[in-house]
Coordinates of C-alpha atoms and ligand atoms in Angstrom, one line a residue:
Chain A
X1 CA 168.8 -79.3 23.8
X2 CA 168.5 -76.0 25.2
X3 CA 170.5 -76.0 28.8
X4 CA 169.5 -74.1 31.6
X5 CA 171.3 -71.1 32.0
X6 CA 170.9 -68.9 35.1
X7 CA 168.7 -65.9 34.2
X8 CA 170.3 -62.4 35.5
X9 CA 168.1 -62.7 38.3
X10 CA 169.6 -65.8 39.9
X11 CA 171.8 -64.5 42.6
X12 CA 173.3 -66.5 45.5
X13 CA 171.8 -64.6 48.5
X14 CA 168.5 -66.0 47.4
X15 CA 164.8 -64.1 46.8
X16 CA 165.0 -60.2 46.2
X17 CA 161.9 -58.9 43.9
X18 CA 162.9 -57.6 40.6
X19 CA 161.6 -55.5 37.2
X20 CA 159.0 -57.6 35.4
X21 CA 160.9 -56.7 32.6
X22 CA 163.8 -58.5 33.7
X23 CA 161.8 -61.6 33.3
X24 CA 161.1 -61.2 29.8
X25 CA 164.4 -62.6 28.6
X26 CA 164.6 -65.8 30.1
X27 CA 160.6 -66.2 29.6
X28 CA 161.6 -65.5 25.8
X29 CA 164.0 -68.4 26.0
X30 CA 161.3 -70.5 27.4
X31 CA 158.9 -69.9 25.0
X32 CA 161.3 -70.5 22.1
X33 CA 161.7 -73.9 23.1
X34 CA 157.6 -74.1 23.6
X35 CA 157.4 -73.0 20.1
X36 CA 160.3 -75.5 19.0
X37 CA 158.3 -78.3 21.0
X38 CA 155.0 -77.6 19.5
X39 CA 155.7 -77.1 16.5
X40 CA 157.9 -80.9 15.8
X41 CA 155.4 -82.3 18.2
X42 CA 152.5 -81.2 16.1
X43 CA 154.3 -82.2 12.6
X44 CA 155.2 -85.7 14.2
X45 CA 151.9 -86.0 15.1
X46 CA 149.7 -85.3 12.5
X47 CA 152.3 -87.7 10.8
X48 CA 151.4 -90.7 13.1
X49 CA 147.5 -89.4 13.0
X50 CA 147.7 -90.4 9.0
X51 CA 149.7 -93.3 9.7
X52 CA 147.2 -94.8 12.5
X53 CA 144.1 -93.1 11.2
X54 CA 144.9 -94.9 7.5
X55 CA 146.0 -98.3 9.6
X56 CA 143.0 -98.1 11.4
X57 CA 141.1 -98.2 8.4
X58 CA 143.5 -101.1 6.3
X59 CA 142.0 -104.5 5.5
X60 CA 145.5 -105.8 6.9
X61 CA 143.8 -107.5 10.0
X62 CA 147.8 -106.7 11.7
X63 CA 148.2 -103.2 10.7
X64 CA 144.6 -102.4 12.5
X65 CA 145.1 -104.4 15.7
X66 CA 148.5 -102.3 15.7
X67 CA 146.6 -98.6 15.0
X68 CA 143.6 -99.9 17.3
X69 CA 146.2 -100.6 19.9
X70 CA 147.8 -97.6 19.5
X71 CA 145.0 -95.3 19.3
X72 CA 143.0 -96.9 22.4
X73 CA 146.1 -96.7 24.3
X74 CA 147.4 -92.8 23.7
X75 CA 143.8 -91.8 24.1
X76 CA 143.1 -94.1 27.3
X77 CA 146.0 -92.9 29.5
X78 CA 147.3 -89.3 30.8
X79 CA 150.0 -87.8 28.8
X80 CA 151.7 -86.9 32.1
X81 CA 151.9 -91.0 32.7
X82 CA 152.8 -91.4 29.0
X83 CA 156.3 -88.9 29.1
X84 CA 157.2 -90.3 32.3
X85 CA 156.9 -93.6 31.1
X86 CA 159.4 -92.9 28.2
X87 CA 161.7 -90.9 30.0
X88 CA 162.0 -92.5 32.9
X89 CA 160.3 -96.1 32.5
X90 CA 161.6 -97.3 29.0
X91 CA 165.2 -96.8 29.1
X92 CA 165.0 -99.0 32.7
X93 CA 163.0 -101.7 30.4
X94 CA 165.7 -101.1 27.8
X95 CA 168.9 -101.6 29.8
X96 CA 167.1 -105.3 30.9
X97 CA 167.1 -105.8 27.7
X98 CA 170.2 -104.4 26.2
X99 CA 169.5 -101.6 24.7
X100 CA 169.9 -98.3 25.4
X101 CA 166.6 -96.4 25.1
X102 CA 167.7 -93.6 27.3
X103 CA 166.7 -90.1 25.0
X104 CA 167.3 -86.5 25.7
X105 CA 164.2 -84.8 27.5
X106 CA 163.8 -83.2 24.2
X107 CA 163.3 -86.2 22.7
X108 CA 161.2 -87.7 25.0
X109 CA 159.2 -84.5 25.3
X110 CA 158.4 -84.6 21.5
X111 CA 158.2 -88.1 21.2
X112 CA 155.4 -88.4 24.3
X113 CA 153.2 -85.5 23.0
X114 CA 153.3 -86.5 19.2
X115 CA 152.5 -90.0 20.3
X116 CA 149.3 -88.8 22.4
X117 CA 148.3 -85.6 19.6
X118 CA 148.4 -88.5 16.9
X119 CA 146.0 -91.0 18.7
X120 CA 143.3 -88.1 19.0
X121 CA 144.4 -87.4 15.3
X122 CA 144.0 -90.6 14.0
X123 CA 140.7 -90.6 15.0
X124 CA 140.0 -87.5 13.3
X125 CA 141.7 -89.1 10.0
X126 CA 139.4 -92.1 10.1
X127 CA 136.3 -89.7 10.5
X128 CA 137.0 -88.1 7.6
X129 CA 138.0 -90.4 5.4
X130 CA 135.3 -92.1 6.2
X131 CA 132.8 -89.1 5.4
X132 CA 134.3 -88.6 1.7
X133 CA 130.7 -89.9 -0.2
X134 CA 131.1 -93.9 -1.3
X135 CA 130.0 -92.0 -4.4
X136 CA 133.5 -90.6 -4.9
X137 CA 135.1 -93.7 -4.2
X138 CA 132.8 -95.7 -6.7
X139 CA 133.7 -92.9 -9.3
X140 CA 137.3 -93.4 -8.6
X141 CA 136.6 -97.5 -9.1
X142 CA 135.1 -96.8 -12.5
X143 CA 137.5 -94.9 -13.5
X144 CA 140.0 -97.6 -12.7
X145 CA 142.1 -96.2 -10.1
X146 CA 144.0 -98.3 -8.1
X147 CA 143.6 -98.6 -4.5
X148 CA 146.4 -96.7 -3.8
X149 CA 145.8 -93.8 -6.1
X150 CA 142.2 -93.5 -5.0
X151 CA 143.4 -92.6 -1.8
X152 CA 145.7 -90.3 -2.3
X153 CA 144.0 -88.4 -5.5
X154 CA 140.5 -88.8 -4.7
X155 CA 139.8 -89.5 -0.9
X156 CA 142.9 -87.8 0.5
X157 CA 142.3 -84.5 -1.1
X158 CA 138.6 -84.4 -0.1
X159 CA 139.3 -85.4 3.5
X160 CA 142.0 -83.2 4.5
X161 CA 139.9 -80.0 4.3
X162 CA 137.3 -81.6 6.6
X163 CA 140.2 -82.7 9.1
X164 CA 141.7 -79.3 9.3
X165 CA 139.0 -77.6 12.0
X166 CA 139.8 -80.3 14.0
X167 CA 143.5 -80.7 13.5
X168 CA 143.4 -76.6 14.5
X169 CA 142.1 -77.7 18.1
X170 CA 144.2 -80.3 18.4
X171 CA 147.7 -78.3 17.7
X172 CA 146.7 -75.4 20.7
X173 CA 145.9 -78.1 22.7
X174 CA 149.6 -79.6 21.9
X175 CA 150.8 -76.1 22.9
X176 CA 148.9 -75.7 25.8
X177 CA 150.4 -79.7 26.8
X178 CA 154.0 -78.9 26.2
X179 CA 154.0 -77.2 29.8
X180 CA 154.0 -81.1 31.2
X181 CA 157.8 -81.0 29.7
X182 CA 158.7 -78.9 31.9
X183 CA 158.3 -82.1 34.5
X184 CA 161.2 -83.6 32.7
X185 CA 163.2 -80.6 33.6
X186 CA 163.1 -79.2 29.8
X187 CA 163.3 -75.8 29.9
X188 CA 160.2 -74.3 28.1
X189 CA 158.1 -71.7 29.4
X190 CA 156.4 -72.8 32.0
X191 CA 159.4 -74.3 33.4
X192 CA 161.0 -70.8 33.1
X193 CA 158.4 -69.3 34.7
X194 CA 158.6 -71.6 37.8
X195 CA 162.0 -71.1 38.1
X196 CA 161.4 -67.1 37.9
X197 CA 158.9 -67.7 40.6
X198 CA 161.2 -69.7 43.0
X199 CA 163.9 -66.8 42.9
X200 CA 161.1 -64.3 43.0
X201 CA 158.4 -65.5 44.8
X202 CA 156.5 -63.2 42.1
X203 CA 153.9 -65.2 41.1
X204 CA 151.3 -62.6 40.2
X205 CA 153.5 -61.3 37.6
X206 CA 154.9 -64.3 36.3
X207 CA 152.2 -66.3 35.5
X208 CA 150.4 -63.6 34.4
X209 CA 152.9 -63.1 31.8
X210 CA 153.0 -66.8 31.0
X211 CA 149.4 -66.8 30.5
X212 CA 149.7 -64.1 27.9
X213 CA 152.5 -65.6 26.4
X214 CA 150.8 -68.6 26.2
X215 CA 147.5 -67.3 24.7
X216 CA 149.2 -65.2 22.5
X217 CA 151.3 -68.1 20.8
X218 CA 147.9 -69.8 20.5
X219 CA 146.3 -67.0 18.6
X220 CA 149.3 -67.2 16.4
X221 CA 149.1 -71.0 16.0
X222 CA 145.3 -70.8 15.2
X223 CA 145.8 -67.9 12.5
X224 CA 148.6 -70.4 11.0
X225 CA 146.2 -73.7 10.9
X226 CA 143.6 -71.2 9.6
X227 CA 145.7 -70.4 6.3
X228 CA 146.7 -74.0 6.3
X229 CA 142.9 -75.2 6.4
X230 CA 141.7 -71.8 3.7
X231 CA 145.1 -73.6 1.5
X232 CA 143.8 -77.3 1.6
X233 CA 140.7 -76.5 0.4
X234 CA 141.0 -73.7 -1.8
X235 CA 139.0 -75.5 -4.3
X236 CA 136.0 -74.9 -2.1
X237 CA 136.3 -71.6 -1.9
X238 CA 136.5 -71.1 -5.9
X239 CA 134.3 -68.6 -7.5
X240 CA 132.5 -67.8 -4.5
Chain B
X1 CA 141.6 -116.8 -26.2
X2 CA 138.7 -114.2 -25.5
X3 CA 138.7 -110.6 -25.1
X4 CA 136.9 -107.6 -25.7
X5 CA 138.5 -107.0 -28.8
X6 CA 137.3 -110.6 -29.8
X7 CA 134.3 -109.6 -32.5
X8 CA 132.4 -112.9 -31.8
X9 CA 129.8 -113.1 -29.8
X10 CA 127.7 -110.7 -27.8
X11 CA 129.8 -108.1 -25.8
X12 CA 127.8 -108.7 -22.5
X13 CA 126.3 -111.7 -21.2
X14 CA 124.6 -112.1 -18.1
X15 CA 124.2 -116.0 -17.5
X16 CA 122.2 -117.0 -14.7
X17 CA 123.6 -114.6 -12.4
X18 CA 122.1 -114.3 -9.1
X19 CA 122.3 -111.2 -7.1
X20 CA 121.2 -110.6 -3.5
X21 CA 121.1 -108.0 -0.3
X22 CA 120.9 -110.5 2.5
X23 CA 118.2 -112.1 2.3
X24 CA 116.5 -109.7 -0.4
X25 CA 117.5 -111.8 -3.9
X26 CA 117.5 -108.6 -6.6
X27 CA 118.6 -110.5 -10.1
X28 CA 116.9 -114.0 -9.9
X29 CA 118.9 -115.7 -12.2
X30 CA 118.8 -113.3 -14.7
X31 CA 119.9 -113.8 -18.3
X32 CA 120.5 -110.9 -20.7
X33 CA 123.1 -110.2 -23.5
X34 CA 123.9 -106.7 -25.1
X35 CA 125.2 -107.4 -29.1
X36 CA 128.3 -105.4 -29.9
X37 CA 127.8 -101.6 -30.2
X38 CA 123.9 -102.6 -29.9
X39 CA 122.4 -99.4 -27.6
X40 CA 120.0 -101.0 -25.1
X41 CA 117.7 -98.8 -22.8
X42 CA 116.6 -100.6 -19.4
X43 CA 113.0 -99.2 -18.3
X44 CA 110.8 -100.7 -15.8
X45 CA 109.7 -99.8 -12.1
X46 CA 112.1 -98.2 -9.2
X47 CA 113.3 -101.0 -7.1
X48 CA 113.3 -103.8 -10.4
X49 CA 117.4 -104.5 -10.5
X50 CA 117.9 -101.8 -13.2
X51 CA 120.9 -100.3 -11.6
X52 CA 122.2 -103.4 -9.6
X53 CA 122.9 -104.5 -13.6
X54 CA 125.2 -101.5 -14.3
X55 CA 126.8 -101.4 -11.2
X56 CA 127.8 -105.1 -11.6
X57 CA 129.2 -104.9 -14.8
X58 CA 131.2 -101.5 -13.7
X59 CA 132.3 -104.3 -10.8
X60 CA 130.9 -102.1 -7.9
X61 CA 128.4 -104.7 -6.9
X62 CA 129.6 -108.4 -6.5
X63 CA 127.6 -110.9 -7.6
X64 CA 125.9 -114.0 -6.0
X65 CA 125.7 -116.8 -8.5
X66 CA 126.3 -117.2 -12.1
X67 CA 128.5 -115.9 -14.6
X68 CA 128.9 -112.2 -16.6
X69 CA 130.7 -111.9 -19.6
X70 CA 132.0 -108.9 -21.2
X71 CA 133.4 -109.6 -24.8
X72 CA 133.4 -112.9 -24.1
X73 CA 135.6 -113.4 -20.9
X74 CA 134.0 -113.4 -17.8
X75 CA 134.1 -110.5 -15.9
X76 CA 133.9 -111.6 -11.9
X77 CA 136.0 -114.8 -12.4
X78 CA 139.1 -115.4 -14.2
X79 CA 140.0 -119.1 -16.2
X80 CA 141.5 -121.7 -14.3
X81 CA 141.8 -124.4 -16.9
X82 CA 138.7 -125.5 -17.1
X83 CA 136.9 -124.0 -14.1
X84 CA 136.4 -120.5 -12.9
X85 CA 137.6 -118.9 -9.8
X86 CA 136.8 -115.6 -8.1
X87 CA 138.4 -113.1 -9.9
X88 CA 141.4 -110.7 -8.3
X89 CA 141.8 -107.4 -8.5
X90 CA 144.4 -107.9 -11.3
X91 CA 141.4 -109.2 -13.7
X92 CA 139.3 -106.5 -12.6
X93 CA 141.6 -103.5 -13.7
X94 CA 141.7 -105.2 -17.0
X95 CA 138.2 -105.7 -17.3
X96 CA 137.1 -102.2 -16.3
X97 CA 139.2 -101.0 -18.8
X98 CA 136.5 -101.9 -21.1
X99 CA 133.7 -99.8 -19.3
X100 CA 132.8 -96.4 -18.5
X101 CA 130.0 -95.4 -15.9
X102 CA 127.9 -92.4 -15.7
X103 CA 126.8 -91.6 -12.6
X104 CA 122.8 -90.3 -11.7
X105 CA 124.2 -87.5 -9.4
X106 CA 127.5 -87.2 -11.8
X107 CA 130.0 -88.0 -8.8
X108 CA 132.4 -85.4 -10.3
X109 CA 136.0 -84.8 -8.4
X110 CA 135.0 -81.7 -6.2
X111 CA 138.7 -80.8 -5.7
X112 CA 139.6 -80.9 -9.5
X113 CA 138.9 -78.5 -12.0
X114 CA 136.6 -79.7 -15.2
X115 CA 139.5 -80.3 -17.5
X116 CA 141.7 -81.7 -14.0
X117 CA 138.7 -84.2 -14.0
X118 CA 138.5 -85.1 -17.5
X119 CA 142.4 -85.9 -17.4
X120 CA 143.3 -87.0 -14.2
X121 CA 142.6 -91.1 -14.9
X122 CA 143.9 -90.9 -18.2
X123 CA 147.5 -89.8 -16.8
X124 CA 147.1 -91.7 -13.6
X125 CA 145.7 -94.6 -14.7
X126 CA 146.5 -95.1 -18.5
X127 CA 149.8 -93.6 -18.3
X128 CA 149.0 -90.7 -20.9
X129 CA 151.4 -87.8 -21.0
X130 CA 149.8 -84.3 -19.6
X131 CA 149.7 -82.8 -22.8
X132 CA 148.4 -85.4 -24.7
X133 CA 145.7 -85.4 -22.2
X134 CA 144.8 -82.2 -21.8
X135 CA 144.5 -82.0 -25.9
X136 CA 141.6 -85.0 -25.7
X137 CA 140.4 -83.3 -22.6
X138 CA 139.8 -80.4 -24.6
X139 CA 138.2 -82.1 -27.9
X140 CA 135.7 -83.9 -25.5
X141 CA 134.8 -80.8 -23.7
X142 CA 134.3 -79.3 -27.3
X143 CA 132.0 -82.4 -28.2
X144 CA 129.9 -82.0 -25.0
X145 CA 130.2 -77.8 -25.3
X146 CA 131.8 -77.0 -22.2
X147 CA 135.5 -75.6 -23.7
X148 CA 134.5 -72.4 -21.6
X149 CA 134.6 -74.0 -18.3
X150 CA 137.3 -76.1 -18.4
X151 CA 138.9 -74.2 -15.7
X152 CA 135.8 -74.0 -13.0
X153 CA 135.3 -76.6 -10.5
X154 CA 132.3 -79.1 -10.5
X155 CA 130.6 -76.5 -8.0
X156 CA 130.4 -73.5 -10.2
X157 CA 128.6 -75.7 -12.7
X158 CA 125.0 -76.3 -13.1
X159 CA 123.8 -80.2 -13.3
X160 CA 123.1 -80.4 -16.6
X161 CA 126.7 -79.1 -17.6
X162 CA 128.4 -81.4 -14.4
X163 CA 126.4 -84.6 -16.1
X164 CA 127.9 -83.3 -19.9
X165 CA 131.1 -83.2 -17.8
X166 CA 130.4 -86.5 -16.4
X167 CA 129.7 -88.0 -19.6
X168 CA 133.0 -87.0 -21.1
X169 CA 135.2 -87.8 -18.2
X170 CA 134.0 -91.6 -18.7
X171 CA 134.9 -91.5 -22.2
X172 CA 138.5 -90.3 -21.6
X173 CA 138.7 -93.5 -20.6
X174 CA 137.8 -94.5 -24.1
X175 CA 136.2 -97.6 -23.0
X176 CA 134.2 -99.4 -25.8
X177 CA 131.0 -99.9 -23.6
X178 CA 129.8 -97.1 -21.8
X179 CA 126.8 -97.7 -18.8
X180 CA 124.3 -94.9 -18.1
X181 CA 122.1 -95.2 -15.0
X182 CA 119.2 -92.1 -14.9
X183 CA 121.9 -89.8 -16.1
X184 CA 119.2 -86.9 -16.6
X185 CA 116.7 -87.8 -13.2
X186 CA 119.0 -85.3 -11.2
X187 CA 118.3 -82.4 -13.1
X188 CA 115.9 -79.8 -13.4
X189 CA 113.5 -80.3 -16.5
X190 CA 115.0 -77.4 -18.4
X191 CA 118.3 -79.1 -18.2
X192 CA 117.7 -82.5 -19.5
X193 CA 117.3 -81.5 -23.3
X194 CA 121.5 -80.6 -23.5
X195 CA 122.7 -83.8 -21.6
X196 CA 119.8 -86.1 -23.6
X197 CA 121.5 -84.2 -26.6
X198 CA 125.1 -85.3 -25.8
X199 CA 124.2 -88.8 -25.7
X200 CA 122.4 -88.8 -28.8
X201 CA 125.5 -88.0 -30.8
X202 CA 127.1 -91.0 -29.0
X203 CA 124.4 -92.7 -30.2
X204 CA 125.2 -92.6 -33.5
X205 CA 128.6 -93.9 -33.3
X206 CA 128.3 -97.3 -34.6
X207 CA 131.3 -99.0 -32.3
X208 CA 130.2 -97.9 -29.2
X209 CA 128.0 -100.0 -27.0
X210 CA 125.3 -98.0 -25.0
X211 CA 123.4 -99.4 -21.7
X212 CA 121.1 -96.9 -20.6
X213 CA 118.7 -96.6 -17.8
X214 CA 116.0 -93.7 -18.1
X215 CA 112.6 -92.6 -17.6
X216 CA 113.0 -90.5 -20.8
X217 CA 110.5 -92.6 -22.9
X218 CA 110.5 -90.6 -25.7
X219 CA 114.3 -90.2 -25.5
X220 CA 114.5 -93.8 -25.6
X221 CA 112.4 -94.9 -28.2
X222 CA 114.5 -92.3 -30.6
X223 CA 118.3 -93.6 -29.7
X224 CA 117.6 -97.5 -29.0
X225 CA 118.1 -100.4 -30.9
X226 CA 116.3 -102.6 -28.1
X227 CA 114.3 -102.2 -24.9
X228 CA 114.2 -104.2 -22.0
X229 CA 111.7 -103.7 -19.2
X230 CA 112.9 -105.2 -15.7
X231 CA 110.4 -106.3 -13.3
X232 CA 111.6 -107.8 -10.2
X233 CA 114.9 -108.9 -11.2
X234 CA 113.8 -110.5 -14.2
X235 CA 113.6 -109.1 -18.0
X236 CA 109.5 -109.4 -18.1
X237 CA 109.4 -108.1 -22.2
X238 CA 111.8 -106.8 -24.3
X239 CA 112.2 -106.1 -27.9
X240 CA 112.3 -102.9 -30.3
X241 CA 111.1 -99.8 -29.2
X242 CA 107.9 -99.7 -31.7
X243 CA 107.2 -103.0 -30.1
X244 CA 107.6 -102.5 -26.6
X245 CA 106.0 -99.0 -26.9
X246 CA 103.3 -99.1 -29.2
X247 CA 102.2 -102.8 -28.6
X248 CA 103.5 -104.6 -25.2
X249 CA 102.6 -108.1 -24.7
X250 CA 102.8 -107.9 -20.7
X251 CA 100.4 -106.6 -18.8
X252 CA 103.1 -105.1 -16.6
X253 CA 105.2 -103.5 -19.2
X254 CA 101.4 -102.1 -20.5
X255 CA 100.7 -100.9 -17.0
X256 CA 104.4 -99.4 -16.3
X257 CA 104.1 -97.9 -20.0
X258 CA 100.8 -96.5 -19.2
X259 CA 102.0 -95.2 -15.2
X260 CA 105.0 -93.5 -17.1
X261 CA 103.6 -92.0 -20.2
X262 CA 100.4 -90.1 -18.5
X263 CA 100.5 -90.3 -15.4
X264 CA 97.6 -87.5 -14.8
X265 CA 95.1 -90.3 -15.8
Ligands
ADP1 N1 123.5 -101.7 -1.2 C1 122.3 -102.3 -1.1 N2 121.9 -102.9 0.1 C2 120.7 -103.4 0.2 N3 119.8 -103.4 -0.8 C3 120.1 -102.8 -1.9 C4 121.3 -102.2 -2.1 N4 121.4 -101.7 -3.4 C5 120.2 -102.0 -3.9 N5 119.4 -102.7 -3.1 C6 118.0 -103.2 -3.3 O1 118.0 -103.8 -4.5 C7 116.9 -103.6 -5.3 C8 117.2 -103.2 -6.7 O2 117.9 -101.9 -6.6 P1 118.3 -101.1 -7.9 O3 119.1 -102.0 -8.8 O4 118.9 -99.9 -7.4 O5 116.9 -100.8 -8.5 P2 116.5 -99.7 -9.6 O6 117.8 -99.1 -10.1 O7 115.8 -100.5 -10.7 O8 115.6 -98.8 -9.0 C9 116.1 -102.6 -4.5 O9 115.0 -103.3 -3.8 C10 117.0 -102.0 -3.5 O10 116.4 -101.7 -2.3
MG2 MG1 118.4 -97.1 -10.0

């Protein structure tokens, strides 16, 4: 999506040492497509962690082998193994089989960290749907409420809240594992930053200001989740 | 053709129905019927079935063996010609419609407001415009005295006016029997008197058909048509309250009555 462009310090006679300032720009570049990765990665994510988390908990003996699957998998294996495996593994697997499943490292970045954010999400759906009291759910039953609707006006509503401490933890961690993309030559931060560091040979300075960068986009991401969690469960808060 | 509008017949009937936890067996082929807008009160010792009965007519708890009733059709099986078969969940919606439950430790909707609560099944489940429910929101939270906290959540409220709450969200439902297992044995004494209160002027509708557990003896013997005491499963006396409270035939019911009444001695 976003092409690697040759900072201003790339020059053809190789390392000279430069301004750390110069370094800002492309770093900024970098880190807009860290923010652009977390940020669908985490949305796709806590999309599959519903899905799966729900699945896991269905009657539907299929749709819980599937989310059991699924889950055990994501969790059980390195996200490193799990990108490379759609980048570079399934569209081998999908020429034997006609179809073309080669994506854009984008893609493939987003896919491969929403995949492995949702499994450890999931998990965190089931626990809390499974903590809303039986009492509510026996309410709901008395009330008539179809299955369905119980869910999503009774249990969902009371669940979220408890998910959302969690869910915080889970998106730094998302930003902290979009630096694997860089492996698949997209060009976030940390893949900036290495580059920086090859023309430089600067490393103090870069990865210092990488690691700032970094922590400071995770303060920003926790303060976000924070409102989120203070929006979702407003009622809890009510006349207190 | 039966239903609960059918005026024939007792409204609930418990026929033989068996009930167990493993191997534990709760309702030993109980048999008990409630008359049509007759208010019953179930006493009798903690552990006796008295709940397990509510809970499987409000189809929370399956049962085991035999058959229920309610007006007539039975409730945990549906007609297949001649025979029954497990009911679905089809026959189960319909058959709830008929019942409303309230709760010991009033299982209000934490995330809803008072009136949210009182008009969230109506609309979601009944199909009831906002408006319309709102309005009969508002006239039950008038009958139970609550129209200044209709905006509060369950949390801001004390027990006794969560259980008042309670109590009227069931009745949105307008169901024509309404179950009541130890609605006041959460609360602190001061606060029984205003919920006891709200279910005395139910009392006095003649349609309505009251199951009631309690300990409230005195309560009891005021708003009952009938008492039954439970003892292991099993109705072990039953009859009116000047009966069963003044002169029991059991020595059970005479020794619960007794435990229950003054328990200093
Ligand atoms: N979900 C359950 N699992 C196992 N045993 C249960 C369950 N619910 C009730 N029981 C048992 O059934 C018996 C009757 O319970 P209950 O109807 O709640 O009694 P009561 O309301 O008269 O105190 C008790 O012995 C209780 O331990
Ligand atoms: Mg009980």
């Amino acid at each position: 999506m976003v092409p690697v462009r040759p900072g201003p310090f790339v020059s053809d006679c190789g390392v000279f040492p430069m301004e750390w300032t110069s370094y800002l720009a492309p770093l900024s570049q970098g880190a807009w497509v860290t923010v652009q990765l977390t940020v669908y990665s985490t949305i796709l994510g806590a999309l599959c962690a519903f899905v799966f988390g729900l699945g896991k908990l269905s009657h539907n003996p299929l749709v819980k082998g599937i989310s059991v699957a699924y889950i055990e998998i994501f969790r059980g294996t390195s996200l490193l193994v799990q990108l490379f495996w759609i980048y570079f593994a399934l569209p081998i697997m999908g020429q034997a089989i006609g179809l073309d499943l080669r994506f854009p490292p984008v893609v493939a970045g987003v896919v491969a960290l929403a995949l492995n954010i949702g499994a450890y999400g999931a998990e965190v759906v089931r626990g809390a749907v499974q903590a809303v009291p039986k009492e509510q759910y026996e309410a709901a039953t008395a009330l008539n409420f179809t299955g369905r609707k119980r869910l999503w006006r009774i249990t969902l509503p009371q669940a979220i809240p408890e998910m959302m401490p969690t869910f915080g933890n889970l998106a730094v961690q998302n930003l902290k594992d979009t630096a694997l993309v860089s492996l698949i030559s997209l060009g976030d931060m940390a893949f900036r930053a290495e580059q920086i560091r090859n023309f430089t040979q600067d490393s103090v300075t870069v990865y210092t200001l990488v690691l700032f960068m970094y922590f400071g986009m995770a303060l920003v991401l926790t303060a976000c989740m924070k409102l989120l969690e203070r929006y979702v469960g407003r009622w809890r808060a009510a006349g207190r | 053709m039966n239903d609960a509008t059918d005026n024939r017949g007792p409204i609930i009937k418990f026929d033989k129905v068996v009930k167990r936890f493993g191997d534990h067996v709760v309702l030993d082929e109980l048999d008990f019927e409630v008359q049509r807008g007759e208010k019953v009160t179930i006493i009798g010792p903690s552990g006796s079935g008295k709940s397990t009965v509510l809970r499987i007519l409000m189809t929370l708890e399956e049962i085991n063996g035999g058959v229920v009733y309610v007006g007539g059709e039975p409730l945990w099986h549906q007609r297949k010609g001649e025979s029954l078969e497990p009911a679905g969940e089809q026959h189960l919606r319909q058959m709830r419609s008929h019942l409303g439950m309230v709760f010991q430790q009033f299982n209000l909707f934490p995330h809803m407001t008072v009136l949210r609560n009182l008009t969230e099944a109506p609309v979601q489940v009944l199909g009831v415009s906002k408006a319309e429910a709102k309005q009969r929101g508002m006239e039950l939270l008038e009958m139970v005295g609550l129209t200044d906290q209709a905006t509060k959540y369950p949390h801001q409220l004390s027990g006794g006016q969560q259980q008042r709450v309670g109590i009227a969200r069931a009745l949105a439902m307008r169901p024509k029997i309404m179950l009541f297992d130890e609605p006041t044995s959460a609360l602190d004494p001061e606060l029984v008197g205003e919920v006891l209160n709200v279910i005395r002027t139910l009392a006095d509708e003649h349609d309505l058909t009251m199951l009631l557990v309690t300990h409230e003896m005195h309560f009891a013997r005021q708003v009952s048509d009938r008492i039954c005491f439970f003892d292991k499963g099993r109705i072990k006396e039953q009859g009116k309250p000047e009966e069963i409270f003044t002169a029991p035939k059991e020595e059970r019911t005479k020794a619960f009555l007794k435990a229950v009444l003054d328990p200093d001695d």
